[in-house]
Short mmCIF file of C-alpha atoms in Angstrom, two decimals:
data_model
loop_
_atom_site.label_atom_id
_atom_site.label_comp_id
_atom_site.label_asym_id
_atom_site.label_seq_id
_atom_site.Cartn_x
_atom_site.Cartn_y
_atom_site.Cartn_z
CA MET A 1 45.39 13.81 46.74
CA SER A 2 42.86 10.98 47.12
CA LEU A 3 42.65 8.01 44.79
CA THR A 4 39.10 9.04 43.90
CA HIS A 5 40.29 12.47 42.79
CA ILE A 6 42.78 10.85 40.43
CA ILE A 7 40.34 8.28 39.05
CA SER A 8 37.65 10.94 38.61
CA ASN A 9 39.59 12.35 35.66
CA VAL A 10 38.75 9.22 33.69
CA PHE A 11 35.06 10.15 33.80
CA ILE A 12 35.35 13.80 32.71
CA PRO A 13 35.11 13.18 28.92
CA ARG A 14 31.98 11.11 29.39
CA GLN A 15 30.42 13.70 31.69
CA ARG A 16 30.82 16.22 28.87
CA ALA A 17 29.48 13.80 26.24
CA LEU A 18 26.34 13.22 28.31
CA GLU A 19 25.46 16.89 27.82
CA LYS A 20 24.29 15.89 24.31
CA HIS A 21 21.31 14.22 25.96
CA GLN A 22 19.98 17.72 26.66
CA ASN A 23 19.12 18.70 23.08
CA GLY A 24 20.38 15.95 20.78
CA GLY A 25 18.13 13.04 21.69
CA LYS A 26 16.70 12.45 18.22
CA ALA A 27 20.10 12.52 16.53
CA LEU A 28 21.58 10.13 19.10
CA GLN A 29 18.74 7.64 18.63
CA GLU A 30 18.83 7.84 14.84
CA ALA A 31 22.55 7.05 14.95
CA VAL A 32 21.88 4.02 17.18
CA LEU A 33 19.23 2.71 14.77
CA ARG A 34 21.56 3.09 11.76
CA HIS A 35 24.28 1.19 13.58
CA LEU A 36 21.98 -1.65 14.64
CA ILE A 37 20.48 -2.10 11.18
CA HIS A 38 23.84 -1.93 9.39
CA THR A 39 25.50 -4.37 11.80
CA ALA A 40 22.69 -6.93 11.69
CA GLN A 41 21.76 -6.82 8.00
CA THR A 42 23.70 -10.01 7.19
CA THR A 43 22.12 -11.99 10.04
CA GLU A 44 19.25 -14.38 9.35
CA TYR A 45 16.82 -11.95 10.98
CA GLY A 46 18.26 -9.04 9.01
CA ARG A 47 17.92 -10.88 5.69
CA ASN A 48 14.39 -12.02 6.47
CA HIS A 49 13.33 -8.44 7.22
CA ALA A 50 15.26 -6.70 4.41
CA PHE A 51 17.50 -4.68 6.68
CA ASP A 52 19.65 -3.80 3.67
CA ARG A 53 16.72 -1.74 2.30
CA ILE A 54 16.01 0.18 5.50
CA LYS A 55 16.93 3.85 5.12
CA CYS A 56 14.91 5.51 7.90
CA TYR A 57 12.75 4.84 10.94
CA GLU A 58 9.59 4.51 8.86
CA ASP A 59 11.26 1.75 6.78
CA PHE A 60 12.26 -0.04 9.99
CA VAL A 61 8.66 0.02 11.22
CA SER A 62 7.28 -1.32 7.92
CA MET A 63 9.88 -4.13 7.70
CA THR A 64 10.05 -5.27 11.32
CA PRO A 65 7.22 -6.65 13.49
CA VAL A 66 6.71 -5.98 17.19
CA ASN A 67 7.96 -8.97 19.18
CA THR A 68 7.38 -10.51 22.57
CA TYR A 69 9.69 -13.16 24.01
CA GLU A 70 7.47 -15.88 22.56
CA GLU A 71 8.07 -14.61 19.01
CA LEU A 72 11.86 -14.66 19.44
CA LYS A 73 12.08 -17.71 21.67
CA GLY A 74 12.75 -20.20 18.83
CA ASP A 75 15.61 -18.11 17.44
CA ILE A 76 17.07 -17.57 20.90
CA ASP A 77 16.97 -21.30 21.60
CA ARG A 78 18.87 -21.98 18.37
CA MET A 79 21.45 -19.41 19.44
CA ARG A 80 21.74 -21.11 22.81
CA HIS A 81 22.55 -24.33 20.97
CA GLY A 82 25.47 -22.59 19.25
CA GLU A 83 24.03 -21.30 15.97
CA GLN A 84 25.64 -18.11 14.69
CA ASP A 85 24.33 -15.03 12.88
CA VAL A 86 20.71 -15.58 13.88
CA LEU A 87 19.53 -12.39 15.63
CA TRP A 88 22.95 -10.75 15.98
CA PRO A 89 26.25 -11.32 14.15
CA GLY A 90 28.51 -14.10 15.36
CA ARG A 91 27.99 -16.45 18.25
CA VAL A 92 26.38 -15.17 21.45
CA ARG A 93 27.80 -17.00 24.46
CA TRP A 94 25.92 -15.42 27.35
CA TYR A 95 22.23 -15.60 28.27
CA ALA A 96 20.67 -13.67 31.14
CA LYS A 97 18.05 -15.82 32.83
CA SER A 98 14.99 -13.90 33.92
CA SER A 99 11.67 -14.99 35.39
CA GLY A 100 9.94 -12.15 33.54
CA THR A 101 6.31 -12.19 32.48
CA THR A 102 6.20 -14.90 29.83
CA ASN A 103 4.33 -18.18 29.83
CA ASP A 104 7.53 -20.07 30.57
CA LYS A 105 9.17 -20.45 33.96
CA SER A 106 12.22 -18.59 32.66
CA LYS A 107 13.26 -16.59 29.66
CA PHE A 108 16.80 -16.38 28.36
CA ILE A 109 17.95 -13.00 27.09
CA PRO A 110 20.99 -13.04 24.77
CA VAL A 111 23.88 -10.85 25.91
CA SER A 112 26.32 -10.27 23.06
CA ASP A 113 29.87 -9.08 23.58
CA GLU A 114 28.92 -5.67 22.16
CA GLY A 115 25.84 -5.48 24.36
CA LEU A 116 27.87 -6.41 27.41
CA GLN A 117 30.34 -3.60 26.80
CA LYS A 118 28.25 -0.87 25.17
CA ILE A 119 25.00 -1.31 27.09
CA HIS A 120 25.49 -2.97 30.47
CA TYR A 121 29.01 -1.85 31.40
CA ALA A 122 28.36 1.54 29.79
CA GLY A 123 25.45 2.00 32.17
CA GLY A 124 27.59 1.17 35.18
CA PHE A 125 30.30 3.56 34.02
CA ASP A 126 27.80 6.38 33.47
CA SER A 127 26.21 5.81 36.87
CA VAL A 128 29.56 6.53 38.47
CA ALA A 129 30.24 9.43 36.09
CA LEU A 130 26.98 11.14 37.02
CA TYR A 131 27.44 10.44 40.72
CA LEU A 132 30.93 11.98 40.71
CA ARG A 133 29.64 14.98 38.75
CA ASN A 134 27.02 15.58 41.46
CA ASN A 135 29.40 14.80 44.33
CA PRO A 136 32.86 16.24 43.56
CA LYS A 137 34.04 15.59 47.12
CA SER A 138 33.35 11.86 46.85
CA ARG A 139 35.92 9.40 48.17
CA MET A 140 34.23 6.26 46.85
CA PHE A 141 37.36 4.86 45.17
CA ASP A 142 39.35 5.25 48.38
CA GLY A 143 37.49 2.18 49.64
CA ARG A 144 35.67 -0.86 48.31
CA GLY A 145 32.38 -1.33 46.54
CA LEU A 146 30.07 -4.09 47.78
CA ILE A 147 28.44 -5.51 44.66
CA LEU A 148 25.79 -8.21 44.86
CA GLY A 149 25.50 -10.80 42.12
CA GLY A 150 23.58 -13.93 41.28
CA SER A 151 24.94 -17.17 39.87
CA HIS A 152 25.40 -18.85 36.50
CA ALA A 153 25.47 -22.35 35.07
CA PRO A 154 26.41 -24.13 31.81
CA ASN A 155 24.16 -23.43 28.82
CA TYR A 156 23.05 -26.80 27.46
CA ASN A 157 26.32 -28.54 26.56
CA VAL A 158 27.71 -25.71 24.46
CA ALA A 159 31.37 -25.10 25.28
CA GLY A 160 32.12 -21.69 26.74
CA SER A 161 28.45 -20.69 26.91
CA LEU A 162 26.67 -19.94 30.17
CA VAL A 163 23.28 -18.84 31.47
CA GLY A 164 22.61 -17.03 34.71
CA ASP A 165 21.55 -13.82 36.41
CA LEU A 166 22.71 -10.73 34.55
CA SER A 167 24.63 -9.64 37.64
CA ALA A 168 26.59 -12.92 37.55
CA ILE A 169 27.41 -12.39 33.87
CA LEU A 170 28.68 -8.90 34.64
CA ILE A 171 30.85 -10.13 37.52
CA GLU A 172 32.20 -13.04 35.45
CA ASN A 173 33.33 -10.71 32.64
CA ILE A 174 34.36 -7.66 34.65
CA ASN A 175 37.73 -6.01 34.12
CA PRO A 176 40.17 -7.62 36.60
CA LEU A 177 41.19 -4.15 37.80
CA VAL A 178 37.69 -3.64 39.20
CA ASN A 179 38.26 -6.58 41.53
CA LEU A 180 40.83 -4.44 43.34
CA VAL A 181 38.09 -2.06 44.50
CA ARG A 182 35.17 -4.44 45.12
CA VAL A 183 34.00 -7.12 47.54
CA PRO A 184 33.22 -9.99 47.90
CA LYS A 185 35.59 -12.37 46.13
CA LYS A 186 34.38 -13.53 42.74
CA LYS A 187 33.93 -17.10 44.01
CA THR A 188 31.68 -15.87 46.82
CA ALA A 189 29.75 -13.48 44.59
CA LEU A 190 28.79 -16.33 42.24
CA LEU A 191 27.62 -18.83 44.89
CA SER A 192 24.17 -20.17 44.02
CA ASP A 193 22.80 -20.67 47.55
CA PHE A 194 21.77 -17.18 48.66
CA GLU A 195 21.50 -18.06 52.35
CA ILE A 196 25.09 -19.32 52.42
CA LYS A 197 26.27 -16.50 50.17
CA ARG A 198 24.56 -13.84 52.29
CA GLU A 199 26.59 -14.66 55.39
CA GLN A 200 29.81 -15.22 53.46
CA ILE A 201 29.50 -11.83 51.77
CA ALA A 202 28.87 -10.17 55.13
CA ARG A 203 31.91 -11.83 56.71
CA GLU A 204 34.19 -10.87 53.83
CA ALA A 205 32.99 -7.26 53.81
CA ILE A 206 32.86 -6.48 57.53
CA ASN A 207 36.53 -5.56 57.90
CA LYS A 208 36.81 -3.74 54.56
CA ASN A 209 36.47 0.00 54.04
CA VAL A 210 33.20 -0.20 52.08
CA THR A 211 32.27 3.18 50.61
CA ASN A 212 29.59 2.18 48.10
CA ILE A 213 27.06 -0.61 47.63
CA SER A 214 25.25 -1.80 44.50
CA GLY A 215 22.35 -4.20 44.06
CA VAL A 216 18.64 -4.92 44.36
CA PRO A 217 17.28 -3.17 47.51
CA SER A 218 15.57 -6.26 48.95
CA TRP A 219 18.60 -8.56 48.66
CA MET A 220 21.06 -5.88 49.72
CA LEU A 221 18.99 -5.20 52.84
CA SER A 222 19.19 -8.89 53.70
CA VAL A 223 23.00 -8.80 53.44
CA LEU A 224 23.25 -5.59 55.45
CA ASN A 225 21.04 -7.01 58.19
CA CYS A 226 23.41 -9.96 58.36
CA VAL A 227 26.31 -7.51 58.75
CA MET A 228 24.50 -5.91 61.67
CA GLU A 229 23.79 -9.29 63.27
CA LEU A 230 27.42 -10.37 63.00
CA THR A 231 28.84 -7.10 64.33
CA GLY A 232 26.21 -6.26 66.93
CA LYS A 233 26.18 -2.64 65.73
CA THR A 234 23.12 -0.42 65.49
CA HIS A 235 23.93 1.60 62.38
CA LEU A 236 25.85 0.63 59.26
CA GLU A 237 28.23 3.59 59.47
CA GLU A 238 29.54 2.10 62.70
CA VAL A 239 30.84 -0.77 60.56
CA TRP A 240 31.72 1.26 57.46
CA PRO A 241 32.31 4.89 58.52
CA ASN A 242 32.95 6.03 54.95
CA ILE A 243 29.90 4.58 53.24
CA GLU A 244 28.44 7.23 50.94
CA VAL A 245 26.22 5.82 48.15
CA PHE A 246 23.85 3.01 47.24
CA PHE A 247 23.39 2.37 43.50
CA HIS A 248 20.09 0.52 43.43
CA GLY A 249 17.75 -0.92 40.82
CA GLY A 250 15.63 -3.92 39.95
CA VAL A 251 12.65 -3.06 42.16
CA ALA A 252 11.06 0.16 43.37
CA PHE A 253 13.00 1.71 46.24
CA THR A 254 10.01 3.37 47.93
CA PRO A 255 9.06 0.44 50.21
CA TYR A 256 12.66 0.14 51.41
CA ARG A 257 13.77 3.76 51.74
CA LYS A 258 12.77 4.26 55.37
CA GLN A 259 14.50 1.04 56.43
CA TYR A 260 17.71 2.13 54.74
CA GLU A 261 17.48 5.58 56.31
CA GLN A 262 17.12 3.99 59.73
CA LEU A 263 19.98 1.61 59.08
CA ILE A 264 22.27 4.29 57.65
CA THR A 265 21.93 7.58 59.51
CA SER A 266 25.00 9.30 58.08
CA PRO A 267 24.14 12.69 56.51
CA ASN A 268 26.71 11.89 53.81
CA MET A 269 24.72 8.94 52.44
CA HIS A 270 23.32 9.16 48.91
CA TYR A 271 20.91 6.98 46.92
CA MET A 272 21.03 6.69 43.15
CA GLU A 273 18.44 4.76 41.18
CA THR A 274 19.26 2.93 37.96
CA TYR A 275 17.02 1.18 35.47
CA ASN A 276 18.99 -1.90 34.50
CA ALA A 277 17.38 -5.14 33.37
CA SER A 278 18.43 -8.38 31.72
CA GLU A 279 17.48 -6.78 28.40
CA GLY A 280 19.59 -3.66 28.83
CA PHE A 281 20.58 -0.62 30.86
CA PHE A 282 18.11 2.17 30.19
CA GLY A 283 18.11 4.93 32.79
CA ILE A 284 20.05 6.67 35.55
CA GLN A 285 18.92 9.14 38.19
CA ASP A 286 21.10 12.10 37.23
CA ASP A 287 19.72 14.62 39.72
CA PRO A 288 19.52 13.72 43.43
CA ALA A 289 16.59 16.12 43.87
CA ASP A 290 14.58 14.52 41.06
CA LYS A 291 13.24 10.97 41.36
CA SER A 292 12.97 10.59 37.58
CA MET A 293 15.76 9.05 35.54
CA LEU A 294 17.65 10.18 32.45
CA LEU A 295 16.97 7.90 29.48
CA MET A 296 20.33 6.71 28.13
CA LEU A 297 20.23 7.39 24.41
CA ASP A 298 23.63 6.52 22.95
CA TYR A 299 24.04 2.90 24.03
CA GLY A 300 23.16 -0.01 21.73
CA VAL A 301 19.45 0.47 22.43
CA PHE A 302 16.87 2.03 20.11
CA TYR A 303 13.63 2.89 21.91
CA GLU A 304 10.02 2.97 20.82
CA PHE A 305 6.94 3.64 22.91
CA MET A 306 3.44 2.21 22.65
CA GLU A 307 0.66 4.43 23.91
CA LEU A 308 -1.61 2.65 26.36
CA SER A 309 -5.30 3.35 26.73
CA GLY A 310 -7.31 3.90 29.88
CA ASN A 311 -6.84 6.06 32.95
CA SER A 312 -3.72 4.25 34.03
CA GLY A 313 -2.67 2.99 30.63
CA GLN A 314 -2.79 -0.62 31.75
CA SER A 315 -5.83 -2.08 30.02
CA GLY A 316 -3.58 -3.97 27.64
CA GLN A 317 -5.07 -2.29 24.56
CA SER A 318 -2.30 -1.11 22.30
CA GLY A 319 -2.20 2.33 20.80
CA ASN A 320 0.14 4.14 18.48
CA ILE A 321 3.83 3.28 18.54
CA VAL A 322 6.11 6.30 18.39
CA PRO A 323 9.89 6.81 18.43
CA LEU A 324 11.51 8.87 21.15
CA TRP A 325 10.86 12.16 19.37
CA GLY A 326 7.12 11.39 19.29
CA VAL A 327 6.52 10.96 23.02
CA GLU A 328 4.57 13.32 25.26
CA LYS A 329 4.91 14.08 28.94
CA ASP A 330 2.63 12.45 31.52
CA LYS A 331 1.42 9.64 29.25
CA ASN A 332 1.91 5.99 30.06
CA TYR A 333 3.86 4.03 27.46
CA ALA A 334 4.88 0.41 27.09
CA MET A 335 8.53 0.37 26.10
CA LEU A 336 9.85 -1.44 23.02
CA ILE A 337 13.57 -1.90 22.45
CA SER A 338 15.88 -2.96 19.62
CA THR A 339 19.36 -3.78 20.87
CA SER A 340 22.85 -4.91 19.98
CA CYS A 341 22.00 -8.19 21.72
CA GLY A 342 19.55 -9.13 18.96
CA LEU A 343 16.22 -8.04 20.40
CA TRP A 344 14.10 -6.38 17.69
CA ARG A 345 11.12 -4.15 18.53
CA TYR A 346 10.92 -6.19 21.70
CA MET A 347 8.18 -5.60 24.29
CA ILE A 348 10.18 -5.53 27.50
CA GLY A 349 7.07 -5.51 29.70
CA ASP A 350 7.69 -2.27 31.59
CA THR A 351 5.62 0.89 31.38
CA ILE A 352 7.10 4.34 31.84
CA ARG A 353 5.91 7.93 32.03
CA PHE A 354 8.00 10.84 30.79
CA THR A 355 8.43 13.74 33.18
CA SER A 356 10.54 15.76 30.73
CA THR A 357 11.35 15.69 27.02
CA ASN A 358 14.35 18.02 27.14
CA PRO A 359 16.22 16.06 28.28
CA TYR A 360 14.19 12.86 28.13
CA LYS A 361 13.53 11.84 31.73
CA PHE A 362 11.04 9.32 33.03
CA VAL A 363 9.72 7.25 35.91
CA ILE A 364 8.80 3.58 35.79
CA SER A 365 5.04 3.38 36.22
CA GLY A 366 4.60 -0.38 36.24
CA ARG A 367 4.60 -3.47 34.07
CA THR A 368 2.29 -4.38 31.22
CA LYS A 369 1.43 -7.61 33.03
CA SER A 370 1.84 -6.43 36.62
CA PHE A 371 -1.45 -4.69 37.31
CA ILE A 372 -4.97 -5.43 38.47
CA ASN A 373 -7.75 -4.82 36.01
CA ALA A 374 -10.25 -7.47 37.08
CA PHE A 375 -13.14 -4.99 37.31
CA GLY A 376 -12.00 -2.14 35.06
CA GLU A 377 -10.05 -0.43 37.86
CA GLU A 378 -6.67 -0.51 36.05
CA LEU A 379 -4.53 -0.33 39.17
CA ILE A 380 -0.80 -0.13 38.40
CA VAL A 381 2.33 -0.54 40.50
CA ASP A 382 2.95 3.20 40.57
CA ASN A 383 -0.45 3.67 42.25
CA ALA A 384 0.32 0.90 44.73
CA GLU A 385 3.72 2.30 45.68
CA GLN A 386 2.34 5.80 46.25
CA GLY A 387 -0.63 4.47 48.19
CA LEU A 388 1.51 2.37 50.49
CA ALA A 389 3.95 5.23 51.03
CA TYR A 390 1.07 7.48 52.09
CA ALA A 391 -0.40 4.89 54.49
CA CYS A 392 3.03 4.28 56.00
CA GLU A 393 3.67 8.00 56.42
CA GLN A 394 0.35 8.47 58.20
CA THR A 395 0.69 5.46 60.54
CA GLY A 396 4.44 5.08 61.06
CA ALA A 397 4.31 1.60 59.53
CA GLU A 398 7.00 0.14 57.28
CA VAL A 399 6.33 -2.31 54.47
CA LEU A 400 8.98 -4.90 53.64
CA GLU A 401 7.23 -6.89 50.89
CA TYR A 402 3.75 -7.08 49.43
CA THR A 403 1.58 -8.50 46.69
CA ALA A 404 -2.04 -7.92 45.74
CA ALA A 405 -4.63 -9.79 43.68
CA PRO A 406 -8.38 -9.63 43.09
CA VAL A 407 -10.99 -11.66 44.93
CA PHE A 408 -13.45 -12.13 42.11
CA MET A 409 -16.42 -13.13 44.23
CA ASP A 410 -16.68 -14.35 47.79
CA GLN A 411 -19.54 -16.19 49.49
CA GLN A 412 -21.53 -12.96 49.72
CA ALA A 413 -20.94 -12.26 45.99
CA LYS A 414 -18.58 -9.43 46.92
CA CYS A 415 -15.49 -8.47 44.92
CA ARG A 416 -12.41 -6.77 46.32
CA HIS A 417 -8.65 -6.46 46.20
CA GLN A 418 -6.71 -8.62 48.61
CA TRP A 419 -3.32 -7.39 49.80
CA LEU A 420 -0.77 -9.61 51.51
CA ILE A 421 1.77 -7.41 53.30
CA GLU A 422 4.89 -8.26 55.28
CA PHE A 423 5.58 -5.34 57.60
CA SER A 424 8.97 -4.56 59.09
CA ARG A 425 7.04 -2.25 61.42
CA GLU A 426 3.36 -3.00 61.83
CA PRO A 427 0.74 -0.25 62.04
CA ALA A 428 -1.02 0.05 65.38
CA ASP A 429 -4.36 -0.23 63.62
CA LEU A 430 -4.39 -2.41 60.50
CA SER A 431 -7.90 -1.35 59.53
CA GLN A 432 -6.84 2.31 59.60
CA PHE A 433 -3.86 1.46 57.39
CA ALA A 434 -6.21 -0.29 54.94
CA SER A 435 -8.58 2.70 54.87
CA LEU A 436 -5.74 5.13 54.23
CA LEU A 437 -4.40 2.95 51.42
CA ASP A 438 -7.86 2.64 49.86
CA LYS A 439 -8.44 6.39 50.13
CA LYS A 440 -5.12 7.22 48.47
CA LEU A 441 -5.66 4.74 45.63
CA GLN A 442 -8.97 6.47 44.87
CA GLU A 443 -7.20 9.83 44.78
CA LEU A 444 -4.53 8.50 42.43
CA ASN A 445 -6.70 6.49 40.04
CA SER A 446 -10.10 7.67 38.83
CA ASP A 447 -10.95 4.22 37.42
CA TYR A 448 -10.37 2.65 40.83
CA GLU A 449 -12.38 5.46 42.43
CA ALA A 450 -15.29 4.87 40.05
CA LYS A 451 -15.36 1.14 40.76
CA ARG A 452 -15.25 1.81 44.52
CA TYR A 453 -18.24 4.19 44.35
CA LYS A 454 -20.68 3.14 47.09
CA ASP A 455 -19.06 -0.31 47.13
CA ILE A 456 -21.22 -1.27 44.16
CA THR A 457 -18.59 -2.87 41.92
CA LEU A 458 -15.58 -3.13 44.18
CA GLN A 459 -15.65 -3.38 47.97
CA HIS A 460 -13.10 -2.01 50.41
CA LEU A 461 -9.71 -3.67 50.03
CA GLU A 462 -8.61 -6.38 52.46
CA ILE A 463 -5.17 -6.60 54.03
CA ILE A 464 -3.75 -9.88 55.30
CA LYS A 465 -0.68 -9.65 57.49
CA ALA A 466 2.15 -11.88 56.27
CA ARG A 467 4.37 -13.65 58.76
CA LYS A 468 8.03 -12.68 58.90
CA GLY A 469 10.05 -14.17 56.07
CA LEU A 470 7.03 -15.38 54.09
CA PHE A 471 8.06 -13.93 50.74
CA ASN A 472 11.63 -15.17 51.05
CA ASP A 473 10.32 -18.63 51.93
CA TRP A 474 8.07 -18.56 48.85
CA LEU A 475 10.95 -17.54 46.58
CA LYS A 476 13.10 -20.27 48.13
CA LEU A 477 10.45 -22.93 47.47
CA ARG A 478 10.42 -21.85 43.83
CA GLY A 479 14.23 -21.87 43.58
CA LYS A 480 14.34 -18.09 43.14
CA LEU A 481 15.88 -16.83 46.38
CA GLY A 482 18.49 -14.13 45.75
CA GLY A 483 19.80 -12.82 42.46
CA GLN A 484 17.42 -10.67 40.45
CA HIS A 485 14.20 -12.52 41.25
CA LYS A 486 11.34 -10.37 42.45
CA VAL A 487 8.04 -10.73 44.23
CA PRO A 488 5.11 -9.99 41.86
CA ARG A 489 3.52 -6.80 43.16
CA LEU A 490 0.14 -6.81 41.41
CA SER A 491 -1.50 -9.60 39.48
CA ASN A 492 -4.79 -10.19 37.71
CA GLU A 493 -4.52 -13.86 38.65
CA ARG A 494 -4.50 -15.50 42.08
CA GLU A 495 -1.86 -18.18 41.53
CA ALA A 496 0.95 -16.47 43.44
CA MET A 497 -1.43 -15.19 46.13
CA GLU A 498 -2.85 -18.67 46.79
CA GLN A 499 0.65 -20.15 47.02
CA LEU A 500 1.69 -17.46 49.49
CA LEU A 501 -1.46 -17.80 51.60
CA GLY A 502 -0.91 -21.55 51.64
CA ILE A 503 2.43 -21.19 53.44
CA ASN A 504 1.61 -18.09 55.48
CA GLU A 505 0.62 -20.09 58.55
CA ARG A 506 3.55 -22.50 58.52
#
């Protein structure tokens, strides 16, 4: 009997409990809200917003404002300095550092002990539970898991308090027993210099029986390429014959899928998407045949959804805010969360679209601030990902990284979208690739199509080929190489684009 078969029994009760997501979504979410309000009613935030008088969802809405990071920043900073009972009971020691979409260089998301256990670790546990349910012949625990992490540092001068990537916080606090089935060593996993860490991780993992890998697709690919360089092998299963699953999240997998499929050719390989962020763990792909994810309803997260106007739902104009039981399929919503880490009606910045309401399943459609709407075209990341996938499929090209921004007016008074793309496999004809991308975007987005009509408002998009390693170099210059830092995909501003173009020829 394999070790995995024995350990699998631990997950059976949770696999059964997850069946409540099928029909009991409203009840699960109402229970979460009651718990959050009751637990936090003696905090400063709870007293200021009369949590002790909240009896139902409608009371919660009337008592509690919608918040962005800027609204909570002052309270979070006080917590970072050691104040207790501010947004959540007790003292919060951990803060997940995220570049996010705020006006500051970084935001610091509180991670309470309860949130660590009942949101973040719960999500990791359920990811494995659902994978084992779908793959009863798995042998993942008969080998090691390669888990990528970031780094952390002291938080001000507060004793025992740290800030860092969420992944580093998870590794720092993980159950010691997990270290028996994972690589690399904790010391290596928490190194701050990604270039040094990348090679060290590869060297530590090469001679282990790695069966599963977890991390952000872009950074994991960098580590795996290092493994291939060090071993001289062609395919990853030549190094790790028993590799069977990649738990991935953080960025869309579409641009990387083909590269992984070329790197790992084993028919036994599986890919499982998760929606985990510094603010919480929200979704898991529970069906390998369905790209949408199951919304996790019984963690310490209460969800609300703001309807967004416009064809793509990205114009930034807010609509009605509804609880889970008020959502509709195929609409774009901005997600609001209230959590056991002290975030209250917090605008996380992501937009999602429900594909099912029984159970509640969704896809990430973009970010509230990661879109281009310079000319009323309302182009979102979901459009971009599908458009690039189509152009790649038609031309055999492969995209490694990309970003896009508007050109508001050139010397001929023409406006267009400018795309900077780093290819891992270049198309034979770049202009054909650009035409295919433009064509697909018009099919996907009627606002974009209308603005492209006869080139009157918006001219044909422009693609600039990025040199190899450009985006990594840019992240490195900004001190954001590795960890959970991401390349901005779409932007209404040109700041990132100009920085990238400025170093593209170096």
